[in-house]
């Protein structure tokens, strides 16, 4: 788990233990999400569950990170869907970026850890987020800034939701990334097919996502976002070049995956579990 | 050499179509690109972004000297502000420049959420503020941007009056940790400061003219007519101080209270809605400072009205933001 600058290696191949590590980490993310939302008494369970393997893979040898969360040459990750931060915090604590007992303060008065991440309070958070649609622009600025500064190895990863693609600013960023040939920018779309009010296609359609990004000049890959091996290999195949076409990985996922009664549920976008139900839910969480 | 009309040298007569050819020296928007290019010669953190307006705001001057640190985002202001936020985390000090209406208003949320809340060193150069785009109409006017920006935590807001003070404001704030919003005019604005701008001090009210009977506190383009008004009143034997409130946030509340204690009759003149702008900042300062017995009059754009269209100087006349209007309003205050 604890990568160092020297130890970091690209996950060009996915040895079996790396795949297992992703599965374990995704399970950990789901369990911690249930535990932390138990403290908050309200939270985005299913939005985390859909991207658990994506976050787990990113922190299992894909992202160039080190023991220093401010390492200038690191890969950066922006949670444009900031409401999945509760799933990231435990991973950042595991990396040693802040003490584990911070997690126990999640959302309590004065805690650094809120429902949406704050870069000034949470080490390892590359940008504050929460207002949907901003993340890809910020990522494009970072990718451009890194290239201008000659940090050619650094990539910028932006995790977006799918309903979030309704935001016009996403497409402003998409055209800028393509115009400036930001080959060091990767958009990962958590295609969990649901917004708050229903399916994405009912609420405001986002398809054809792949064609839309392609028409903006992006390279697009589509994957099963819950298949640890597939995710790892797709992320490894995402090249990085300071100048080239920006990359988009559309991860087909299921909102609420990992907890049978939340899987594809319309009612668990934001929810609360009584302590007894949380206990029961923890026992139901599947290792995907 | 160039066929671009924006790079052609205009005669004052030609400029007259704008009805604002009062100064033909370097104007505010002319100067910003050059000052930033000069600063960037010795500071590799400085970058400039604009949204398809590089000729209008002369960030072209920066591009010519530092093409590798110049970004044109196209007509895409929200993306521009957020991209600048990302660049700032990579060690840059990005200056984004566009019309005030399309950044102070359109990008209010990006300024709040992506610049001020994370407290990144992005500088917004919001030019053609107020009603300086005259007959282009309400879509191009920005008469609410002081109110919006001065309520945003972490954000510094500066409204320089002329090229010299803008130059000083840019130079004195390069190393500020957080974001800055520069609210500037159309350019070609009259000179208010001397050649050096030595008296301009970021964060403090600047007294441009002493006076004991009353004071005009103004910002931006209203400073020059305020000085002319004070001169005219002086001929009538009325002694009026003129104070430049260039730094709108953090506001020099102490300085204002001190002024009000000495000269308890103040006319605030601003090219902004009379709600939430400089007058409100002054009123806030007096309330917070517990300074009573001050007669404070507000002169600006009417509370519940969008400005007429027309050539800017005619509009300033109509809204009494010219010297004659300020004199009339000062006489009311002193009556």
Coordinates of C-alpha atoms in Angstrom, one line a residue:
Chain A
X1 CA 0.0 0.0 0.0
X2 CA 2.7 2.5 1.0
X3 CA 4.3 3.5 -2.3
X4 CA 7.4 5.5 -2.3
X5 CA 9.0 7.5 -5.0
X6 CA 11.6 4.8 -5.6
X7 CA 9.2 1.9 -5.2
X8 CA 6.6 3.2 -7.6
X9 CA 6.4 1.1 -10.7
X10 CA 3.8 1.3 -13.4
X11 CA 1.3 -1.6 -13.3
X12 CA 2.2 -2.7 -16.8
X13 CA 1.1 -6.2 -16.0
X14 CA -1.3 -7.2 -13.4
X15 CA 0.2 -9.9 -11.3
X16 CA -2.4 -11.9 -9.4
X17 CA -1.5 -10.4 -6.1
X18 CA -2.1 -6.9 -7.5
X19 CA -5.6 -7.9 -8.6
X20 CA -6.2 -9.4 -5.1
X21 CA -4.9 -6.1 -3.6
X22 CA -7.5 -4.1 -5.6
X23 CA -10.3 -6.5 -4.5
X24 CA -9.2 -6.3 -0.9
X25 CA -8.9 -2.5 -1.0
X26 CA -12.3 -2.1 -2.7
X27 CA -13.8 -4.3 0.0
X28 CA -12.1 -2.1 2.6
X29 CA -13.4 1.1 0.9
X30 CA -16.9 -0.2 1.0
X31 CA -16.7 -1.3 4.7
X32 CA -15.1 2.0 5.8
X33 CA -17.8 3.9 3.8
X34 CA -20.5 2.1 5.8
X35 CA -18.6 2.8 9.1
X36 CA -18.0 6.4 8.4
X37 CA -21.5 7.2 7.1
X38 CA -22.6 5.7 10.4
X39 CA -20.8 8.5 12.1
X40 CA -22.3 11.2 9.8
X41 CA -25.7 9.6 9.8
X42 CA -26.1 10.5 6.2
X43 CA -24.0 9.9 3.1
X44 CA -23.5 8.7 -0.4
X45 CA -23.2 5.0 -0.1
X46 CA -23.9 3.9 -3.6
X47 CA -21.8 6.6 -5.3
X48 CA -18.8 5.2 -3.5
X49 CA -19.7 1.6 -4.2
X50 CA -19.8 2.2 -7.9
X51 CA -16.2 3.5 -8.0
X52 CA -14.7 1.4 -5.3
X53 CA -12.6 -0.7 -7.7
X54 CA -11.6 2.4 -9.6
X55 CA -10.3 4.1 -6.5
X56 CA -8.7 0.9 -5.3
X57 CA -6.9 0.3 -8.7
X58 CA -5.7 3.9 -8.8
X59 CA -4.0 3.5 -5.4
X60 CA -2.7 0.0 -6.2
X61 CA 0.2 0.9 -8.3
X62 CA -1.4 3.1 -11.0
X63 CA -1.1 6.6 -9.5
X64 CA 2.5 7.8 -9.0
X65 CA 2.3 8.8 -5.4
X66 CA 4.9 8.9 -2.6
X67 CA 5.0 9.2 1.1
X68 CA 5.0 12.9 0.6
X69 CA 1.5 13.9 -0.5
X70 CA 2.9 17.1 -1.9
X71 CA 5.6 15.4 -4.0
X72 CA 5.6 17.8 -7.1
X73 CA 6.1 15.0 -9.6
X74 CA 3.2 12.9 -8.4
X75 CA 0.2 12.0 -10.4
X76 CA -2.8 14.0 -9.3
X77 CA -6.3 12.8 -8.7
X78 CA -9.3 15.1 -8.6
X79 CA -12.6 13.7 -7.4
X80 CA -14.9 15.7 -9.6
X81 CA -17.6 13.7 -8.1
X82 CA -16.6 15.0 -4.7
X83 CA -19.3 13.1 -2.9
X84 CA -17.3 9.9 -3.1
X85 CA -14.6 11.4 -0.8
X86 CA -15.8 9.2 2.1
X87 CA -14.4 6.3 0.1
X88 CA -11.1 8.0 -0.5
X89 CA -10.3 9.1 3.1
X90 CA -9.5 5.6 4.4
X91 CA -7.2 5.1 1.5
X92 CA -5.3 8.3 2.2
X93 CA -5.1 7.4 5.9
X94 CA -3.6 4.0 4.9
X95 CA -1.0 5.9 2.8
X96 CA 0.0 7.6 6.0
X97 CA -1.1 11.0 4.8
X98 CA -3.0 11.7 8.1
X99 CA -3.7 9.7 11.3
X100 CA -6.3 7.0 11.1
X101 CA -8.1 8.5 14.1
X102 CA -9.1 11.5 11.9
X103 CA -11.5 9.0 10.2
X104 CA -13.4 8.7 13.5
X105 CA -14.2 12.5 13.4
X106 CA -15.7 12.2 9.9
X107 CA -18.2 15.1 9.4
X108 CA -18.2 16.1 13.1
X109 CA -17.9 19.7 14.1
X110 CA -14.4 21.0 13.1
X111 CA -13.3 17.7 11.4
X112 CA -11.1 18.1 8.4
X113 CA -13.1 15.4 6.7
X114 CA -16.4 16.4 5.2
X115 CA -18.8 14.9 2.7
X116 CA -16.8 16.7 0.0
X117 CA -13.0 16.9 0.2
X118 CA -11.0 20.0 1.2
X119 CA -7.5 20.2 -0.1
X120 CA -6.5 22.7 2.6
X121 CA -7.5 20.3 5.3
X122 CA -6.9 16.8 3.9
X123 CA -3.4 15.9 2.9
X124 CA -3.5 13.9 -0.3
X125 CA -6.4 15.8 -1.7
X126 CA -5.2 17.3 -4.9
X127 CA -8.1 19.7 -5.2
X128 CA -11.2 20.7 -3.3
X129 CA -14.4 19.6 -5.0
X130 CA -18.1 19.3 -4.5
X131 CA -19.6 21.5 -7.2
X132 CA -20.1 19.1 -10.1
X133 CA -18.6 19.9 -13.5
X134 CA -15.6 21.8 -12.3
X135 CA -13.1 18.9 -11.9
X136 CA -12.2 18.4 -15.5
X137 CA -11.3 22.1 -16.0
X138 CA -9.1 22.0 -12.9
X139 CA -7.5 18.8 -14.1
X140 CA -6.9 20.4 -17.5
X141 CA -5.2 23.4 -15.8
X142 CA -3.0 21.0 -13.8
X143 CA -2.1 19.0 -16.9
X144 CA -1.2 22.2 -18.7
X145 CA 0.7 23.5 -15.7
X146 CA 2.6 20.3 -15.3
X147 CA 3.6 20.3 -18.9
X148 CA 4.6 24.0 -18.8
X149 CA 6.7 23.2 -15.7
X150 CA 8.4 20.3 -17.5
X151 CA 6.9 17.6 -15.3
X152 CA 6.4 15.3 -18.2
X153 CA 5.9 12.1 -16.1
X154 CA 3.0 13.4 -14.1
X155 CA -0.5 12.6 -15.1
X156 CA -3.7 14.1 -13.9
X157 CA -6.6 11.8 -13.3
X158 CA -10.1 13.2 -12.9
X159 CA -12.9 10.9 -11.6
X160 CA -16.3 12.2 -12.9
X161 CA -19.8 11.0 -12.4
X162 CA -22.0 10.3 -15.4
X163 CA -24.9 12.5 -14.6
X164 CA -22.3 15.2 -14.0
X165 CA -21.6 15.1 -17.7
X166 CA -24.8 17.2 -18.0
X167 CA -22.7 20.2 -16.8
X168 CA -21.6 22.4 -19.6
X169 CA -18.3 23.1 -18.1
X170 CA -17.3 19.5 -18.6
X171 CA -17.4 20.1 -22.3
X172 CA -15.7 23.4 -22.1
X173 CA -12.8 21.5 -20.4
X174 CA -13.1 18.6 -23.0
X175 CA -12.6 21.0 -25.9
X176 CA -9.7 22.8 -24.1
X177 CA -7.9 19.6 -23.2
X178 CA -8.1 18.5 -26.8
X179 CA -7.1 21.9 -28.2
X180 CA -4.1 22.0 -25.9
X181 CA -3.3 18.3 -26.6
X182 CA -3.2 17.4 -23.0
X183 CA -2.1 13.8 -23.4
X184 CA -1.3 13.8 -19.7
X185 CA -4.9 14.1 -18.7
X186 CA -7.2 11.2 -18.0
X187 CA -10.9 11.4 -17.4
X188 CA -12.4 8.4 -15.7
X189 CA -16.2 8.4 -16.0
X190 CA -17.9 6.4 -13.3
X191 CA -20.8 5.2 -15.6
X192 CA -23.1 4.0 -12.9
X193 CA -26.1 5.0 -14.9
X194 CA -27.9 6.9 -12.2
X195 CA -28.4 10.4 -11.0
X196 CA -30.3 11.5 -8.0
X197 CA -33.7 11.5 -9.6
X198 CA -33.5 8.4 -11.7
X199 CA -31.5 6.8 -14.4
X200 CA -29.2 9.2 -16.3
X201 CA -31.2 8.7 -19.5
X202 CA -34.4 9.5 -17.7
X203 CA -33.1 12.6 -16.0
X204 CA -31.0 14.1 -18.8
X205 CA -29.4 11.8 -21.2
X206 CA -25.6 11.6 -21.4
X207 CA -25.3 9.0 -24.2
X208 CA -23.4 8.5 -26.4
X209 CA -20.6 9.3 -23.9
X210 CA -17.9 7.6 -25.9
X211 CA -18.9 9.3 -29.1
X212 CA -19.2 12.6 -27.4
X213 CA -15.6 12.4 -26.0
X214 CA -14.3 11.1 -29.3
X215 CA -15.9 13.9 -31.2
X216 CA -14.1 16.3 -28.9
X217 CA -10.8 14.6 -29.9
X218 CA -10.3 12.3 -26.9
X219 CA -9.1 8.7 -26.9
X220 CA -11.8 6.6 -25.4
X221 CA -11.7 3.2 -23.7
X222 CA -14.7 1.4 -22.2
X223 CA -14.3 -1.1 -19.4
X224 CA -16.1 -3.0 -16.8
X225 CA -15.4 -0.8 -13.8
X226 CA -15.9 -3.6 -11.3
X227 CA -13.5 -6.1 -12.8
X228 CA -10.3 -5.5 -10.9
X229 CA -8.1 -7.1 -13.5
X230 CA -9.7 -5.2 -16.4
X231 CA -9.5 -1.9 -14.5
X232 CA -5.9 -2.4 -13.7
X233 CA -5.0 -3.3 -17.3
X234 CA -7.0 -0.5 -18.8
X235 CA -5.4 2.0 -16.4
X236 CA -2.0 0.6 -17.2
X237 CA -2.7 0.9 -20.9
X238 CA -3.5 4.6 -20.5
X239 CA -0.3 6.0 -21.8
X240 CA 1.0 9.3 -20.7
X241 CA 2.5 11.9 -23.1
X242 CA 2.9 15.5 -22.3
X243 CA 1.4 16.3 -25.7
X244 CA -1.2 14.1 -27.3
X245 CA -4.9 13.3 -27.2
X246 CA -6.5 13.4 -23.7
X247 CA -7.7 10.0 -22.5
X248 CA -11.2 9.0 -21.3
X249 CA -11.9 5.7 -19.6
X250 CA -15.6 5.0 -19.4
X251 CA -16.0 2.6 -16.5
X252 CA -19.3 0.8 -16.7
X253 CA -20.3 0.3 -13.1
X254 CA -23.4 -0.3 -11.0
X255 CA -24.5 2.2 -8.4
X256 CA -24.6 0.4 -5.1
X257 CA -22.5 -2.6 -6.3
X258 CA -21.3 -4.7 -3.5
X259 CA -24.4 -4.6 -1.3
X260 CA -27.1 -6.6 -2.9
X261 CA -30.0 -4.5 -1.6
X262 CA -28.4 -1.3 -2.7
X263 CA -27.3 -2.6 -6.1
X264 CA -29.0 -0.5 -8.8
X265 CA -31.3 0.9 -6.1
X266 CA -32.9 4.3 -6.7
X267 CA -33.3 5.0 -3.1
X268 CA -29.7 4.8 -1.7
X269 CA -28.0 7.7 -3.4
X270 CA -28.1 9.5 -0.1
X271 CA -29.0 7.5 2.9
X272 CA -28.6 6.5 6.5
X273 CA -28.4 3.1 8.2
X274 CA -29.4 2.5 11.8
X275 CA -26.4 1.0 13.7
X276 CA -28.0 -2.5 13.6
X277 CA -28.7 -2.1 9.9
X278 CA -25.1 -0.9 9.4
X279 CA -23.9 -4.1 11.1
X280 CA -26.0 -6.2 8.9
X281 CA -24.9 -4.3 5.8
X282 CA -21.3 -4.8 6.7
X283 CA -21.9 -8.6 6.7
X284 CA -23.6 -8.3 3.4
X285 CA -20.8 -6.5 1.6
X286 CA -19.4 -8.6 -1.2
X287 CA -15.9 -8.9 -2.3
X288 CA -16.5 -8.1 -5.9
Chain B
X1 CA 2.7 46.1 -40.3
X2 CA -0.3 44.5 -38.6
X3 CA -3.6 44.7 -40.2
X4 CA -5.4 44.1 -37.0
X5 CA -7.5 47.1 -36.2
X6 CA -7.0 46.7 -32.5
X7 CA -3.3 47.2 -32.9
X8 CA -3.6 50.3 -35.0
X9 CA -2.8 53.6 -33.5
X10 CA -6.0 55.6 -33.3
X11 CA -6.2 59.3 -33.3
X12 CA -8.2 61.0 -30.5
X13 CA -10.8 61.9 -33.1
X14 CA -11.3 58.3 -34.0
X15 CA -11.4 57.4 -30.4
X16 CA -14.1 59.9 -30.0
X17 CA -16.6 57.3 -31.2
X18 CA -16.2 56.0 -27.7
X19 CA -16.6 59.4 -26.3
X20 CA -14.0 58.6 -23.7
X21 CA -10.8 59.8 -25.2
X22 CA -9.8 61.7 -22.1
X23 CA -6.5 60.1 -21.8
X24 CA -4.3 59.0 -24.6
X25 CA -1.5 57.7 -22.6
X26 CA -1.2 54.1 -21.6
X27 CA -4.6 53.1 -20.3
X28 CA -5.4 50.5 -17.7
X29 CA -6.0 47.6 -20.1
X30 CA -3.1 48.5 -22.2
X31 CA -0.8 48.6 -19.2
X32 CA -1.8 45.2 -17.7
X33 CA -0.3 43.1 -20.5
X34 CA 2.9 45.1 -20.4
X35 CA 3.3 45.1 -16.7
X36 CA 2.7 41.4 -16.5
X37 CA 5.1 40.8 -19.3
X38 CA 7.7 42.9 -17.4
X39 CA 7.1 41.0 -14.2
X40 CA 7.2 37.7 -16.1
X41 CA 10.7 38.5 -17.4
X42 CA 12.0 38.0 -13.9
X43 CA 9.3 35.7 -12.4
X44 CA 8.7 32.4 -14.1
X45 CA 5.5 31.7 -12.1
X46 CA 3.5 34.3 -13.9
X47 CA 1.1 33.1 -16.6
X48 CA -1.8 34.8 -18.4
X49 CA -5.1 33.4 -19.6
X50 CA -7.8 35.2 -21.6
X51 CA -11.0 34.2 -23.3
X52 CA -10.8 35.4 -26.9
X53 CA -10.1 39.0 -25.9
X54 CA -6.3 39.3 -26.2
X55 CA -6.5 42.3 -28.4
X56 CA -9.2 44.1 -26.5
X57 CA -7.4 43.7 -23.2
X58 CA -3.9 43.7 -24.7
X59 CA -2.8 40.5 -23.0
X60 CA -1.4 40.1 -26.5
X61 CA 1.5 42.2 -25.2
X62 CA 2.2 39.4 -22.8
X63 CA 1.8 36.7 -25.4
X64 CA 4.3 38.3 -27.7
X65 CA 7.0 38.2 -24.9
X66 CA 6.0 35.0 -23.2
X67 CA 4.1 32.8 -25.6
X68 CA 4.9 29.7 -23.6
X69 CA 3.0 31.1 -20.6
X70 CA 0.0 32.4 -22.4
X71 CA -3.3 30.5 -22.7
X72 CA -6.3 31.5 -24.8
X73 CA -9.2 29.4 -23.6
X74 CA -11.6 30.7 -26.2
X75 CA -15.0 32.0 -25.2
X76 CA -15.1 29.8 -22.1
X77 CA -14.7 31.9 -19.0
X78 CA -15.8 29.4 -16.4
X79 CA -13.4 26.8 -17.8
X80 CA -10.7 29.5 -17.9
X81 CA -11.1 30.3 -14.2
X82 CA -11.1 26.7 -13.1
X83 CA -8.1 25.9 -15.3
X84 CA -6.2 28.7 -13.7
X85 CA -7.0 27.2 -10.4
X86 CA -5.4 23.9 -11.5
X87 CA -2.4 25.7 -12.9
X88 CA -1.9 27.6 -9.6
X89 CA -1.5 24.2 -7.8
X90 CA 1.4 23.5 -10.2
X91 CA 3.4 26.5 -9.0
X92 CA 2.0 29.2 -11.3
X93 CA 0.5 32.6 -10.6
X94 CA -2.1 32.7 -13.4
X95 CA -3.7 36.1 -14.3
X96 CA -7.0 35.6 -16.1
X97 CA -8.4 38.6 -18.0
X98 CA -11.8 39.2 -19.5
X99 CA -14.8 41.5 -19.3
X100 CA -16.0 42.0 -15.8
X101 CA -19.5 41.0 -16.6
X102 CA -18.2 37.6 -18.0
X103 CA -16.0 36.9 -15.0
X104 CA -17.2 38.8 -12.0
X105 CA -20.8 37.7 -12.6
X106 CA -20.7 34.7 -14.9
X107 CA -17.9 33.0 -13.0
X108 CA -18.9 34.0 -9.5
X109 CA -19.1 30.4 -8.4
X110 CA -15.8 29.4 -9.9
X111 CA -14.2 32.4 -8.2
X112 CA -15.7 31.4 -4.9
X113 CA -15.4 27.6 -5.1
X114 CA -12.2 27.1 -7.2
X115 CA -10.1 30.2 -6.3
X116 CA -11.2 31.6 -2.9
X117 CA -12.2 28.5 -1.0
X118 CA -9.0 26.6 -1.8
X119 CA -7.2 30.0 -1.5
X120 CA -5.0 29.6 -4.7
X121 CA -3.0 32.5 -6.1
X122 CA -5.1 33.2 -9.2
X123 CA -5.6 36.9 -10.2
X124 CA -8.7 37.9 -12.1
X125 CA -8.4 41.0 -14.2
X126 CA -12.0 42.0 -14.7
X127 CA -11.9 44.9 -17.2
X128 CA -14.6 47.1 -18.7
X129 CA -16.4 47.0 -15.4
X130 CA -19.4 49.2 -14.4
X131 CA -21.2 50.7 -17.4
X132 CA -18.0 51.5 -19.3
X133 CA -19.2 49.4 -22.2
X134 CA -22.0 51.9 -22.5
X135 CA -24.2 51.1 -25.5
X136 CA -23.2 47.4 -25.5
X137 CA -25.9 47.2 -22.9
X138 CA -26.7 45.4 -19.7
X139 CA -25.2 42.0 -20.7
X140 CA -21.8 43.8 -20.9
X141 CA -22.2 46.0 -17.8
X142 CA -21.0 44.9 -14.4
X143 CA -22.6 46.9 -11.7
X144 CA -22.9 44.1 -9.1
X145 CA -19.3 42.7 -9.0
X146 CA -18.1 44.6 -6.0
X147 CA -21.0 43.3 -4.0
X148 CA -20.4 39.7 -5.2
X149 CA -16.6 39.7 -4.7
X150 CA -16.4 41.5 -1.4
X151 CA -18.6 38.9 0.2
X152 CA -16.2 36.1 -0.8
X153 CA -13.8 35.0 2.0
X154 CA -10.1 34.9 1.1
X155 CA -10.6 37.1 -1.9
X156 CA -8.7 40.4 -2.3
X157 CA -10.6 42.9 -4.3
X158 CA -8.9 46.0 -5.8
X159 CA -10.4 48.7 -8.1
X160 CA -7.5 50.8 -9.4
X161 CA -8.4 54.2 -10.9
X162 CA -5.8 54.5 -13.6
X163 CA -2.8 52.9 -15.3
X164 CA -0.3 54.0 -12.7
X165 CA -2.3 52.7 -9.8
X166 CA -3.1 49.4 -11.6
X167 CA 0.6 49.0 -12.2
X168 CA 1.3 49.5 -8.5
X169 CA -1.6 47.2 -7.6
X170 CA -0.3 44.4 -9.8
X171 CA 3.3 44.8 -8.5
X172 CA 2.3 45.0 -4.8
X173 CA 0.2 41.9 -4.9
X174 CA 2.3 39.4 -6.9
X175 CA 3.2 37.4 -3.8
X176 CA -0.2 37.4 -2.1
X177 CA -1.0 33.9 -1.0
X178 CA -4.7 33.9 -2.1
X179 CA -6.7 35.1 -5.1
X180 CA -7.1 38.7 -6.2
X181 CA -9.9 40.3 -8.2
X182 CA -8.9 43.5 -10.1
X183 CA -11.8 45.6 -11.1
X184 CA -10.7 47.9 -13.8
X185 CA -12.3 50.3 -16.3
X186 CA -12.3 50.2 -20.0
X187 CA -8.8 51.7 -20.1
X188 CA -8.1 55.1 -21.6
X189 CA -9.1 56.2 -18.1
X190 CA -7.9 59.6 -17.0
X191 CA -4.7 59.8 -15.0
X192 CA -5.3 60.3 -11.3
X193 CA -2.0 59.4 -9.8
X194 CA 1.4 61.0 -10.6
X195 CA 3.9 59.2 -12.7
X196 CA 5.3 57.1 -10.0
X197 CA 2.2 56.0 -8.1
X198 CA 4.3 56.3 -5.0
X199 CA 1.3 57.2 -2.8
X200 CA -0.6 54.0 -3.8
X201 CA -0.4 51.5 -1.0
X202 CA -2.3 48.3 -1.3
X203 CA -4.8 47.8 1.6
X204 CA -5.0 51.4 2.7
X205 CA -7.2 54.3 1.6
X206 CA -5.2 56.8 -0.4
X207 CA -5.9 60.5 0.2
X208 CA -5.5 62.2 -3.2
X209 CA -6.7 65.6 -1.9
X210 CA -7.1 67.0 1.6
X211 CA -10.2 68.8 2.6
X212 CA -12.0 69.7 5.8
X213 CA -15.7 70.3 4.9
X214 CA -16.5 67.0 3.4
X215 CA -14.9 64.0 1.7
X216 CA -15.6 62.1 -1.5
X217 CA -14.7 58.4 -1.2
X218 CA -14.5 56.9 -4.6
X219 CA -13.2 53.9 -6.5
X220 CA -12.1 53.3 -10.1
X221 CA -13.3 55.6 -12.9
X222 CA -15.2 58.0 -10.5
X223 CA -11.9 59.2 -9.0
X224 CA -11.0 61.6 -11.8
X225 CA -14.4 63.4 -11.9
X226 CA -14.3 63.4 -8.0
X227 CA -11.0 65.3 -8.2
X228 CA -12.5 67.8 -10.7
X229 CA -15.6 68.2 -8.6
X230 CA -13.4 69.0 -5.5
X231 CA -11.5 71.6 -7.6
X232 CA -14.7 73.3 -8.6
X233 CA -16.0 73.2 -5.1
X234 CA -12.7 74.7 -3.9
X235 CA -13.4 77.7 -6.2
X236 CA -16.6 78.2 -4.2
X237 CA -14.7 78.0 -1.0
X238 CA -15.7 74.5 0.0
X239 CA -12.8 72.3 1.0
X240 CA -13.4 68.6 -0.1
X241 CA -11.1 65.7 0.5
X242 CA -10.9 63.0 -2.2
X243 CA -10.0 59.5 -1.1
X244 CA -9.3 56.5 -3.3
X245 CA -10.8 53.4 -1.9
X246 CA -8.9 51.2 -4.3
X247 CA -8.7 48.2 -2.0
X248 CA -12.2 47.1 -1.6
X249 CA -11.4 43.9 0.3
X250 CA -9.8 43.8 2.8
X251 CA -11.4 47.2 3.3
X252 CA -9.4 49.9 5.3
X253 CA -12.1 50.2 7.9
X254 CA -9.8 51.9 10.3
X255 CA -8.8 54.5 7.8
X256 CA -12.5 55.2 6.9
X257 CA -13.5 55.6 10.5
X258 CA -10.6 58.0 11.1
X259 CA -11.6 60.0 8.0
X260 CA -15.3 60.0 9.2
X261 CA -14.2 61.2 12.6
X262 CA -12.4 64.2 11.1
X263 CA -14.8 64.9 8.2
X264 CA -18.2 63.5 9.1
X265 CA -19.8 64.3 5.8
X266 CA -19.0 61.7 3.1
X267 CA -20.2 61.2 -0.4
X268 CA -19.4 57.8 -1.8
X269 CA -19.1 57.7 -5.6
X270 CA -18.9 54.4 -7.4
X271 CA -19.7 53.0 -10.8
X272 CA -21.7 50.2 -9.2
X273 CA -25.2 49.6 -7.9
X274 CA -25.5 51.7 -4.7
X275 CA -26.4 48.4 -2.9
X276 CA -23.5 46.2 -1.8
X277 CA -20.7 48.2 -3.3
X278 CA -18.2 50.7 -1.8
X279 CA -21.0 52.7 0.0
X280 CA -22.0 49.5 1.8
X281 CA -18.4 48.8 2.6
X282 CA -18.1 52.3 4.2
X283 CA -21.4 51.9 6.1
X284 CA -20.2 48.5 7.4
X285 CA -17.0 50.0 8.6
X286 CA -18.8 52.9 10.4
X287 CA -21.2 50.5 12.1
X288 CA -18.4 48.1 13.1
X289 CA -16.2 50.9 14.3
X290 CA -19.1 52.5 16.3
X291 CA -18.6 55.8 14.5
X292 CA -21.9 57.7 14.7
X293 CA -23.1 61.1 13.5
X294 CA -21.8 60.7 10.0
X295 CA -23.8 62.0 7.0
X296 CA -23.1 59.3 4.3
X297 CA -24.6 59.8 0.9
X298 CA -24.4 57.2 -1.8
X299 CA -23.9 58.0 -5.5
X300 CA -23.9 55.1 -7.9
X301 CA -26.3 53.3 -10.2
X302 CA -29.9 53.2 -9.0
X303 CA -30.9 50.3 -6.8
X304 CA -33.7 48.9 -9.0
X305 CA -32.7 49.8 -12.5
X306 CA -30.5 48.5 -15.3
X307 CA -28.5 51.3 -16.8
X308 CA -29.6 53.0 -20.0
X309 CA -27.5 52.3 -23.1
X310 CA -25.5 55.1 -24.6
X311 CA -22.0 56.4 -24.9
X312 CA -20.3 56.0 -21.5
X313 CA -19.7 59.7 -20.8
X314 CA -23.3 60.5 -21.6
X315 CA -24.3 57.8 -19.1
X316 CA -22.0 59.1 -16.5
X317 CA -23.7 62.5 -17.0
X318 CA -27.1 60.9 -16.7
X319 CA -26.3 59.1 -13.5
X320 CA -24.4 62.1 -12.1
X321 CA -21.1 60.2 -12.0
X322 CA -19.4 63.0 -13.8
X323 CA -17.8 66.1 -12.1
X324 CA -21.0 68.2 -12.5
X325 CA -23.1 65.4 -11.0
X326 CA -20.7 64.9 -8.1
X327 CA -20.7 68.7 -7.4
X328 CA -24.5 68.7 -7.3
X329 CA -24.7 65.8 -5.0
X330 CA -22.0 67.3 -2.7
X331 CA -24.0 70.5 -2.5
X332 CA -27.0 68.4 -1.4
X333 CA -24.9 66.8 1.2
X334 CA -23.7 70.1 2.5
X335 CA -27.1 71.8 2.4

